[in-house]
mmCIF file of C-alpha atoms and ligand atoms in Angstrom:
data_model
loop_
_atom_site.group_PDB
_atom_site.id
_atom_site.type_symbol
_atom_site.label_atom_id
_atom_site.label_comp_id
_atom_site.label_asym_id
_atom_site.label_seq_id
_atom_site.Cartn_x
_atom_site.Cartn_y
_atom_site.Cartn_z
ATOM 1 C CA UNK A 544 7.387 25.350 4.429
ATOM 2 C CA UNK A 545 7.815 21.996 6.115
ATOM 3 C CA UNK A 546 11.034 21.132 7.954
ATOM 4 C CA UNK A 547 11.848 17.517 8.737
ATOM 5 C CA UNK A 548 14.722 15.448 10.125
ATOM 6 C CA UNK A 549 15.172 11.739 9.340
ATOM 7 C CA UNK A 550 16.957 9.077 11.349
ATOM 8 C CA UNK A 551 18.779 7.929 8.239
ATOM 9 C CA UNK A 552 17.536 4.488 7.185
ATOM 10 C CA UNK A 553 15.494 5.917 4.314
ATOM 11 C CA UNK A 554 12.453 3.785 5.112
ATOM 12 C CA UNK A 555 8.955 5.269 5.013
ATOM 13 C CA UNK A 556 7.865 3.082 7.923
ATOM 14 C CA UNK A 557 9.586 0.570 10.184
ATOM 15 C CA UNK A 558 8.266 -3.010 10.442
ATOM 16 C CA UNK A 559 7.632 -2.409 14.166
ATOM 17 C CA UNK A 560 4.879 0.058 13.244
ATOM 18 C CA UNK A 561 2.989 -2.774 11.571
ATOM 19 C CA UNK A 562 3.950 -5.274 14.284
ATOM 20 C CA UNK A 563 2.161 -2.916 16.674
ATOM 21 C CA UNK A 564 -0.828 -2.629 14.323
ATOM 22 C CA UNK A 565 -0.979 -6.442 14.035
ATOM 23 C CA UNK A 566 -1.029 -6.781 17.827
ATOM 24 C CA UNK A 567 -4.167 -4.656 18.284
ATOM 25 C CA UNK A 568 -6.931 -6.954 19.492
ATOM 26 C CA UNK A 569 -9.872 -5.074 17.992
ATOM 27 C CA UNK A 570 -8.439 -3.063 15.132
ATOM 28 C CA UNK A 571 -10.187 -0.546 12.938
ATOM 29 C CA UNK A 572 -9.447 -1.344 9.349
ATOM 30 C CA UNK A 573 -7.062 0.561 7.087
ATOM 31 C CA UNK A 574 -8.609 3.158 4.719
ATOM 32 C CA UNK A 575 -8.300 0.678 1.895
ATOM 33 C CA UNK A 576 -10.405 -0.429 -1.089
ATOM 34 C CA UNK A 577 -10.196 -4.031 0.226
ATOM 35 C CA UNK A 578 -13.050 -2.999 2.504
ATOM 36 C CA UNK A 579 -15.237 -1.989 -0.438
ATOM 37 C CA UNK A 580 -17.170 -5.115 -1.577
ATOM 38 C CA UNK A 581 -17.527 -3.802 -5.146
ATOM 39 C CA UNK A 582 -13.830 -3.008 -5.550
ATOM 40 C CA UNK A 583 -12.619 -6.236 -3.969
ATOM 41 C CA UNK A 584 -14.810 -8.369 -6.242
ATOM 42 C CA UNK A 585 -13.322 -6.979 -9.430
ATOM 43 C CA UNK A 586 -9.773 -7.025 -8.005
ATOM 44 C CA UNK A 587 -10.146 -10.684 -6.962
ATOM 45 C CA UNK A 588 -11.545 -11.716 -10.373
ATOM 46 C CA UNK A 589 -8.520 -10.080 -11.996
ATOM 47 C CA UNK A 590 -6.114 -11.777 -9.569
ATOM 48 C CA UNK A 591 -7.440 -15.352 -9.654
ATOM 49 C CA UNK A 592 -7.572 -15.619 -13.430
ATOM 50 C CA UNK A 593 -3.809 -16.279 -13.110
ATOM 51 C CA UNK A 594 -2.072 -19.506 -12.068
ATOM 52 C CA UNK A 595 0.687 -17.983 -9.937
ATOM 53 C CA UNK A 596 0.201 -14.714 -8.102
ATOM 54 C CA UNK A 597 1.814 -12.615 -5.402
ATOM 55 C CA UNK A 598 0.398 -10.107 -2.945
ATOM 56 C CA UNK A 599 2.727 -7.715 -1.157
ATOM 57 C CA UNK A 600 1.514 -6.104 2.065
ATOM 58 C CA UNK A 601 -1.598 -8.178 2.864
ATOM 59 C CA UNK A 602 -2.212 -6.409 6.175
ATOM 60 C CA UNK A 603 -4.846 -8.391 8.056
ATOM 61 C CA UNK A 604 -5.679 -10.558 5.060
ATOM 62 C CA UNK A 605 -9.057 -9.303 3.837
ATOM 63 C CA UNK A 606 -7.927 -9.778 0.220
ATOM 64 C CA UNK A 607 -6.080 -13.043 0.949
ATOM 65 C CA UNK A 608 -9.106 -14.663 2.538
ATOM 66 C CA UNK A 609 -11.296 -13.787 -0.453
ATOM 67 C CA UNK A 610 -8.631 -15.060 -2.861
ATOM 68 C CA UNK A 611 -8.334 -18.488 -1.268
ATOM 69 C CA UNK A 612 -12.110 -18.835 -1.012
ATOM 70 C CA UNK A 613 -12.631 -17.895 -4.658
ATOM 71 C CA UNK A 614 -9.530 -19.702 -6.028
ATOM 72 C CA UNK A 615 -10.412 -19.422 -9.760
ATOM 73 C CA UNK A 616 -7.430 -20.614 -11.818
ATOM 74 C CA UNK A 617 -4.963 -19.903 -9.026
ATOM 75 C CA UNK A 618 -2.525 -22.675 -8.073
ATOM 76 C CA UNK A 619 0.254 -20.836 -6.233
ATOM 77 C CA UNK A 620 -0.085 -17.712 -4.069
ATOM 78 C CA UNK A 621 2.891 -15.898 -2.548
ATOM 79 C CA UNK A 622 2.021 -13.616 0.356
ATOM 80 C CA UNK A 623 4.856 -11.216 1.218
ATOM 81 C CA UNK A 624 5.042 -8.819 4.151
ATOM 82 C CA UNK A 625 7.848 -7.269 6.203
ATOM 83 C CA UNK A 626 5.781 -7.762 9.361
ATOM 84 C CA UNK A 627 5.782 -11.297 10.779
ATOM 85 C CA UNK A 628 2.872 -10.227 13.000
ATOM 86 C CA UNK A 629 0.755 -9.264 9.994
ATOM 87 C CA UNK A 630 1.586 -12.581 8.283
ATOM 88 C CA UNK A 631 0.484 -14.427 11.429
ATOM 89 C CA UNK A 632 -2.835 -12.564 11.380
ATOM 90 C CA UNK A 633 -3.314 -13.680 7.754
ATOM 91 C CA UNK A 634 -2.302 -17.304 8.574
ATOM 92 C CA UNK A 635 -4.819 -17.384 11.396
ATOM 93 C CA UNK A 636 -7.531 -15.841 9.253
ATOM 94 C CA UNK A 637 -7.253 -18.448 6.488
ATOM 95 C CA UNK A 638 -6.270 -21.434 8.660
ATOM 96 C CA UNK A 639 -9.666 -23.099 8.420
ATOM 97 C CA UNK A 640 -10.457 -22.194 4.839
ATOM 98 C CA UNK A 641 -10.322 -25.323 2.711
ATOM 99 C CA UNK A 642 -8.406 -24.572 -0.457
ATOM 100 C CA UNK A 643 -6.275 -26.267 -3.070
ATOM 101 C CA UNK A 644 -4.183 -23.152 -3.587
ATOM 102 C CA UNK A 645 -0.560 -23.565 -2.486
ATOM 103 C CA UNK A 646 0.099 -20.630 -0.170
ATOM 104 C CA UNK A 647 3.678 -19.508 0.460
ATOM 105 C CA UNK A 648 4.275 -16.909 3.161
ATOM 106 C CA UNK A 649 7.454 -14.853 2.828
ATOM 107 C CA UNK A 650 8.500 -12.453 5.551
ATOM 108 C CA UNK A 651 10.557 -9.924 3.594
ATOM 109 C CA UNK A 652 11.026 -6.199 3.250
ATOM 110 C CA UNK A 653 10.652 -5.338 -0.434
ATOM 111 C CA UNK A 654 12.698 -2.163 0.119
ATOM 112 C CA UNK A 655 15.760 -4.430 0.311
ATOM 113 C CA UNK A 656 14.896 -8.052 -0.294
ATOM 114 C CA UNK A 657 15.570 -9.576 -3.746
ATOM 115 C CA UNK A 658 12.966 -12.342 -3.141
ATOM 116 C CA UNK A 659 15.353 -14.963 -4.494
ATOM 117 C CA UNK A 660 12.984 -17.752 -3.379
ATOM 118 C CA UNK A 661 10.718 -16.760 -6.282
ATOM 119 C CA UNK A 662 12.043 -17.833 -9.716
ATOM 120 C CA UNK A 663 12.489 -15.414 -12.639
ATOM 121 C CA UNK A 664 9.423 -14.838 -14.870
ATOM 122 C CA UNK A 665 7.273 -17.201 -12.813
ATOM 123 C CA UNK A 666 4.463 -14.954 -11.517
ATOM 124 C CA UNK A 667 1.413 -13.877 -13.549
ATOM 125 C CA UNK A 668 -0.093 -11.252 -11.241
ATOM 126 C CA UNK A 669 1.393 -9.074 -8.523
ATOM 127 C CA UNK A 670 -0.724 -6.777 -6.391
ATOM 128 C CA UNK A 671 -0.115 -4.252 -3.636
ATOM 129 C CA UNK A 672 -3.202 -2.796 -2.014
ATOM 130 C CA UNK A 673 -2.821 0.352 0.039
ATOM 131 C CA UNK A 674 0.884 -0.345 0.507
ATOM 132 C CA UNK A 675 2.689 1.364 -2.402
ATOM 133 C CA UNK A 676 2.958 4.594 -0.357
ATOM 134 C CA UNK A 677 5.110 2.703 2.168
ATOM 135 C CA UNK A 678 7.819 1.331 -0.111
ATOM 136 C CA UNK A 679 10.811 2.412 -2.161
ATOM 137 C CA UNK A 680 9.412 1.687 -5.646
ATOM 138 C CA UNK A 681 12.763 1.932 -7.441
ATOM 139 C CA UNK A 682 14.027 -1.138 -5.586
ATOM 140 C CA UNK A 683 10.839 -3.165 -5.330
ATOM 141 C CA UNK A 684 9.632 -2.706 -8.917
ATOM 142 C CA UNK A 685 12.924 -4.067 -10.288
ATOM 143 C CA UNK A 686 12.460 -7.228 -8.250
ATOM 144 C CA UNK A 687 8.834 -7.491 -9.353
ATOM 145 C CA UNK A 688 9.991 -7.072 -12.959
ATOM 146 C CA UNK A 689 12.416 -9.994 -12.544
ATOM 147 C CA UNK A 690 9.821 -12.422 -11.187
ATOM 148 C CA UNK A 691 6.915 -11.348 -13.399
ATOM 149 C CA UNK A 692 6.178 -13.475 -16.495
ATOM 150 C CA UNK A 693 6.448 -11.580 -19.815
ATOM 151 C CA UNK A 694 2.632 -11.611 -20.071
ATOM 152 C CA UNK A 695 2.220 -10.822 -16.356
ATOM 153 C CA UNK A 696 0.702 -7.711 -14.802
ATOM 154 C CA UNK A 697 1.415 -5.566 -11.756
ATOM 155 C CA UNK A 698 -1.367 -3.679 -9.988
ATOM 156 C CA UNK A 699 -1.294 -1.191 -7.113
ATOM 157 C CA UNK A 700 -3.417 1.630 -5.854
ATOM 158 C CA UNK A 701 -1.148 4.631 -5.496
ATOM 159 C CA UNK A 702 -1.829 7.809 -3.507
ATOM 160 C CA UNK A 703 -2.477 10.553 -6.025
ATOM 161 C CA UNK A 704 -0.447 13.702 -5.467
ATOM 162 C CA UNK A 705 -2.720 15.640 -7.816
ATOM 163 C CA UNK A 706 -5.764 14.709 -5.698
ATOM 164 C CA UNK A 707 -3.986 15.366 -2.442
ATOM 165 C CA UNK A 708 -2.788 18.800 -3.545
ATOM 166 C CA UNK A 709 -6.196 19.721 -4.843
ATOM 167 C CA UNK A 710 -8.310 18.549 -1.968
ATOM 168 C CA UNK A 711 -6.226 18.044 1.155
ATOM 169 C CA UNK A 712 -4.766 21.493 1.712
ATOM 170 C CA UNK A 713 -5.831 21.449 5.346
ATOM 171 C CA UNK A 714 -3.347 18.687 6.235
ATOM 172 C CA UNK A 715 -0.751 20.263 8.530
ATOM 173 C CA UNK A 716 1.844 17.653 7.787
ATOM 174 C CA UNK A 717 1.495 17.278 4.028
ATOM 175 C CA UNK A 718 4.549 18.612 2.226
ATOM 176 C CA UNK A 719 3.532 19.966 -1.175
ATOM 177 C CA UNK A 720 7.165 20.035 -2.279
ATOM 178 C CA UNK A 721 7.647 16.278 -1.946
ATOM 179 C CA UNK A 722 4.143 14.800 -1.909
ATOM 180 C CA UNK A 723 4.898 13.250 1.500
ATOM 181 C CA UNK A 724 2.401 13.130 4.329
ATOM 182 C CA UNK A 725 3.954 12.685 7.793
ATOM 183 C CA UNK A 726 2.001 10.567 10.231
ATOM 184 C CA UNK A 727 2.636 11.675 13.794
ATOM 185 C CA UNK A 728 0.690 8.992 15.644
ATOM 186 C CA UNK A 729 1.236 5.251 15.712
ATOM 187 C CA UNK A 730 -0.803 2.141 16.522
ATOM 188 C CA UNK A 731 1.151 1.015 19.576
ATOM 189 C CA UNK A 732 -0.160 3.983 21.543
ATOM 190 C CA UNK A 733 -3.229 1.807 21.926
ATOM 191 C CA UNK A 734 -1.053 -1.065 23.187
ATOM 192 C CA UNK A 735 0.992 1.232 25.415
ATOM 193 C CA UNK A 736 4.183 0.029 23.713
ATOM 194 C CA UNK A 737 6.815 2.423 22.461
ATOM 195 C CA UNK A 738 8.030 2.385 18.873
ATOM 196 C CA UNK A 739 10.842 4.402 17.366
ATOM 197 C CA UNK A 740 10.015 7.409 15.192
ATOM 198 C CA UNK A 741 11.624 7.632 11.758
ATOM 199 C CA UNK A 742 12.170 11.346 12.125
ATOM 200 C CA UNK A 743 10.682 14.577 13.370
ATOM 201 C CA UNK A 744 8.774 17.434 11.842
ATOM 202 C CA UNK A 745 8.783 21.022 13.058
ATOM 203 C CA UNK A 746 5.281 22.416 13.521
ATOM 204 C CA UNK A 747 4.103 26.029 13.119
ATOM 205 C CA UNK A 748 5.166 26.821 16.709
ATOM 206 C CA UNK A 749 8.709 25.558 16.158
ATOM 207 C CA UNK A 750 8.038 22.380 18.143
ATOM 208 C CA UNK A 751 9.631 19.110 16.943
ATOM 209 C CA UNK A 752 7.019 16.378 16.612
ATOM 210 C CA UNK A 753 8.132 12.765 16.027
ATOM 211 C CA UNK A 754 6.671 11.016 13.003
ATOM 212 C CA UNK A 755 6.293 7.271 12.459
ATOM 213 C CA UNK A 756 5.311 6.890 8.856
ATOM 214 C CA UNK A 757 5.647 8.767 5.579
ATOM 215 C CA UNK A 758 2.838 8.280 3.087
ATOM 216 C CA UNK A 759 4.282 9.134 -0.309
ATOM 217 C CA UNK A 760 1.918 10.331 -3.027
ATOM 218 C CA UNK A 761 2.905 10.569 -6.699
ATOM 219 C CA UNK A 762 2.082 12.652 -9.740
ATOM 220 C CA UNK A 763 1.069 10.540 -12.717
ATOM 221 C CA UNK A 764 4.144 11.834 -14.591
ATOM 222 C CA UNK A 765 6.419 10.659 -11.720
ATOM 223 C CA UNK A 766 4.841 7.217 -11.877
ATOM 224 C CA UNK A 767 5.423 6.905 -15.620
ATOM 225 C CA UNK A 768 9.097 7.722 -15.074
ATOM 226 C CA UNK A 769 9.562 5.317 -12.142
ATOM 227 C CA UNK A 770 7.717 2.463 -13.832
ATOM 228 C CA UNK A 771 9.599 2.926 -17.124
ATOM 229 C CA UNK A 772 12.927 3.049 -15.327
ATOM 230 C CA UNK A 773 12.107 -0.297 -13.697
ATOM 231 C CA UNK A 774 10.977 -1.959 -16.932
ATOM 232 C CA UNK A 775 7.206 -1.378 -16.843
ATOM 233 C CA UNK A 776 4.617 0.519 -18.798
ATOM 234 C CA UNK A 777 1.434 1.749 -17.108
ATOM 235 C CA UNK A 778 -1.485 0.553 -19.214
ATOM 236 C CA UNK A 779 -4.449 1.736 -17.151
ATOM 237 C CA UNK A 780 -5.362 4.005 -14.269
ATOM 238 C CA UNK A 781 -8.711 4.210 -12.486
ATOM 239 C CA UNK A 782 -9.515 6.592 -9.620
ATOM 240 C CA UNK A 783 -10.406 4.805 -6.394
ATOM 241 C CA UNK A 784 -13.244 6.424 -4.452
ATOM 242 C CA UNK A 785 -13.556 4.875 -0.994
ATOM 243 C CA UNK A 786 -17.250 4.630 -0.058
ATOM 244 C CA UNK A 787 -18.143 6.990 2.768
ATOM 245 C CA UNK A 788 -18.839 4.192 5.268
ATOM 246 C CA UNK A 789 -15.472 2.537 4.496
ATOM 247 C CA UNK A 790 -13.650 5.819 5.076
ATOM 248 C CA UNK A 791 -15.595 6.716 8.230
ATOM 249 C CA UNK A 792 -15.003 3.265 9.791
ATOM 250 C CA UNK A 793 -11.291 3.318 9.030
ATOM 251 C CA UNK A 794 -8.435 4.158 11.340
ATOM 252 C CA UNK A 795 -7.700 7.244 9.188
ATOM 253 C CA UNK A 796 -11.037 8.818 10.124
ATOM 254 C CA UNK A 797 -10.210 8.827 13.815
ATOM 255 C CA UNK A 798 -9.560 12.132 15.533
ATOM 256 C CA UNK A 799 -9.717 15.469 13.790
ATOM 257 C CA UNK A 800 -10.260 14.094 10.279
ATOM 258 C CA UNK A 801 -13.497 12.515 11.457
ATOM 259 C CA UNK A 802 -15.041 15.910 12.105
ATOM 260 C CA UNK A 803 -13.163 17.903 9.507
ATOM 261 C CA UNK A 804 -15.835 19.812 7.584
ATOM 262 C CA UNK A 805 -13.748 20.216 4.456
ATOM 263 C CA UNK A 806 -13.145 16.473 4.268
ATOM 264 C CA UNK A 807 -16.821 15.686 4.778
ATOM 265 C CA UNK A 808 -17.742 18.162 2.029
ATOM 266 C CA UNK A 809 -15.240 16.431 -0.235
ATOM 267 C CA UNK A 810 -16.758 13.012 0.557
ATOM 268 C CA UNK A 811 -20.258 14.321 -0.226
ATOM 269 C CA UNK A 812 -19.068 15.855 -3.493
ATOM 270 C CA UNK A 813 -17.455 12.610 -4.716
ATOM 271 C CA UNK A 814 -19.850 10.178 -3.062
ATOM 272 C CA UNK A 815 -16.841 8.841 -1.170
ATOM 273 C CA UNK A 816 -13.228 9.693 -0.383
ATOM 274 C CA UNK A 817 -11.012 10.090 -3.479
ATOM 275 C CA UNK A 818 -7.997 8.326 -2.057
ATOM 276 C CA UNK A 819 -5.844 6.866 -4.758
ATOM 277 C CA UNK A 820 -5.426 5.730 -8.343
ATOM 278 C CA UNK A 821 -5.542 2.065 -9.304
ATOM 279 C CA UNK A 822 -2.597 1.465 -11.635
ATOM 280 C CA UNK A 823 -2.041 -1.591 -13.833
ATOM 281 C CA UNK A 824 1.361 -1.987 -15.480
ATOM 282 C CA UNK A 825 2.858 -4.534 -17.849
ATOM 283 C CA UNK A 826 6.524 -5.420 -18.304
ATOM 284 C CA UNK A 827 8.226 -3.576 -21.133
ATOM 285 C CA UNK A 828 9.331 -5.960 -23.851
ATOM 286 C CA UNK A 829 12.340 -3.913 -24.913
ATOM 287 C CA UNK A 830 13.998 -4.096 -21.574
ATOM 288 C CA UNK A 831 16.143 -1.032 -21.032
ATOM 289 C CA UNK A 832 16.313 -0.631 -17.313
ATOM 290 C CA UNK A 833 18.708 1.966 -15.997
ATOM 291 C CA UNK A 834 21.123 0.264 -13.603
ATOM 292 C CA UNK A 835 19.909 -3.236 -14.572
ATOM 293 C CA UNK A 836 17.498 -5.400 -12.640
HETATM 294 C C1 SAM B 1495 -1.467 0.037 5.167
HETATM 295 S S1 SAM B 1495 -1.182 -1.688 5.281
HETATM 296 C C2 SAM B 1495 -2.339 -2.249 4.027
HETATM 297 C C3 SAM B 1495 -2.821 -3.628 4.275
HETATM 298 C C4 SAM B 1495 -3.873 -4.187 3.336
HETATM 299 N N1 SAM B 1495 -3.323 -4.473 2.020
HETATM 300 C C5 SAM B 1495 -5.060 -3.261 3.215
HETATM 301 O O1 SAM B 1495 -5.254 -2.706 2.150
HETATM 302 O O2 SAM B 1495 -5.775 -3.100 4.211
HETATM 303 C C6 SAM B 1495 0.397 -1.927 4.467
HETATM 304 C C7 SAM B 1495 0.926 -3.347 4.535
HETATM 305 O O3 SAM B 1495 2.147 -3.386 3.763
HETATM 306 C C8 SAM B 1495 3.199 -3.960 4.539
HETATM 307 N N2 SAM B 1495 4.463 -3.319 4.129
HETATM 308 C C9 SAM B 1495 4.759 -2.001 4.222
HETATM 309 N N3 SAM B 1495 5.995 -1.758 3.753
HETATM 310 C C10 SAM B 1495 6.491 -2.952 3.345
HETATM 311 C C11 SAM B 1495 7.739 -3.364 2.794
HETATM 312 N N4 SAM B 1495 8.728 -2.489 2.570
HETATM 313 N N5 SAM B 1495 7.923 -4.677 2.503
HETATM 314 C C12 SAM B 1495 6.932 -5.574 2.741
HETATM 315 N N6 SAM B 1495 5.739 -5.256 3.287
HETATM 316 C C13 SAM B 1495 5.514 -3.954 3.580
HETATM 317 C C14 SAM B 1495 2.798 -3.669 5.976
HETATM 318 O O4 SAM B 1495 3.422 -4.517 6.921
HETATM 319 C C15 SAM B 1495 1.276 -3.826 5.922
HETATM 320 O O5 SAM B 1495 0.887 -5.169 6.062
#
């Protein structure tokens, strides 16, 4: 059984964690499908067939750069992140890309922020790539529901609790009771800067280890409930298999996971790392959202 203590804010990760990640001069990329050329192509085509779109949690802007280069039908592109440092990395990355897309950066935490600068029903596509595990979906999805056009779509790749339970039993800090994985290292170690933990976890020897991020995975049935409660219906789900080279070059493959035999066997079996499920949801027409928007 896993025993944890939280500091009380209820966040899965503090912005300072990502400020530290943004400050790394030569970062390894996140274990994300944005680094898979095949996945990103189809995700971009889907995104730029809209006129107004929003990305939440752009990280270092791999997706954003491809969006502004491709453009498609896109006229207005909101880029939202709680980390000003991450937004600056994206700004810098696309600074010299010539584009007619209007880009609006919003530094906001979607766990709390109502995003009032974005009008009701004005956005055709919203995407979150490798970021859904970090947020409180019951708050954020209600805001996304407000700003999404009636014909709009929301897309996110979500950590699959079924997959994690089936294949990641060796993770010391994965709690099967909650679907939470506790990350006990943080990027600023590389920068020699301290950041505050969001809680501590007691290991097998009774030692309290600080953790800096909770990665929340979900059962499909949990997702249906959460999405319905916030005014959405899930209309498709596709497993995301991260190609082996993408996984091995990512920050997640550092340390013990890099040499973990069970994980490598899993990668060979699937031809990649089965990381998440790509969910697309549409707004429910008969809006019956518990607690309102
Ligand atoms: C793991 S990174 C993924 C970045 C990128 N999309 C990728 O796939 O490589 C998660 C991103 O989401 C942002 N983020 C996390 N929680 C957030 C929140 N509550 N509100 C806004 N942005 C958030 C982080 O700052 C970071 O840029």
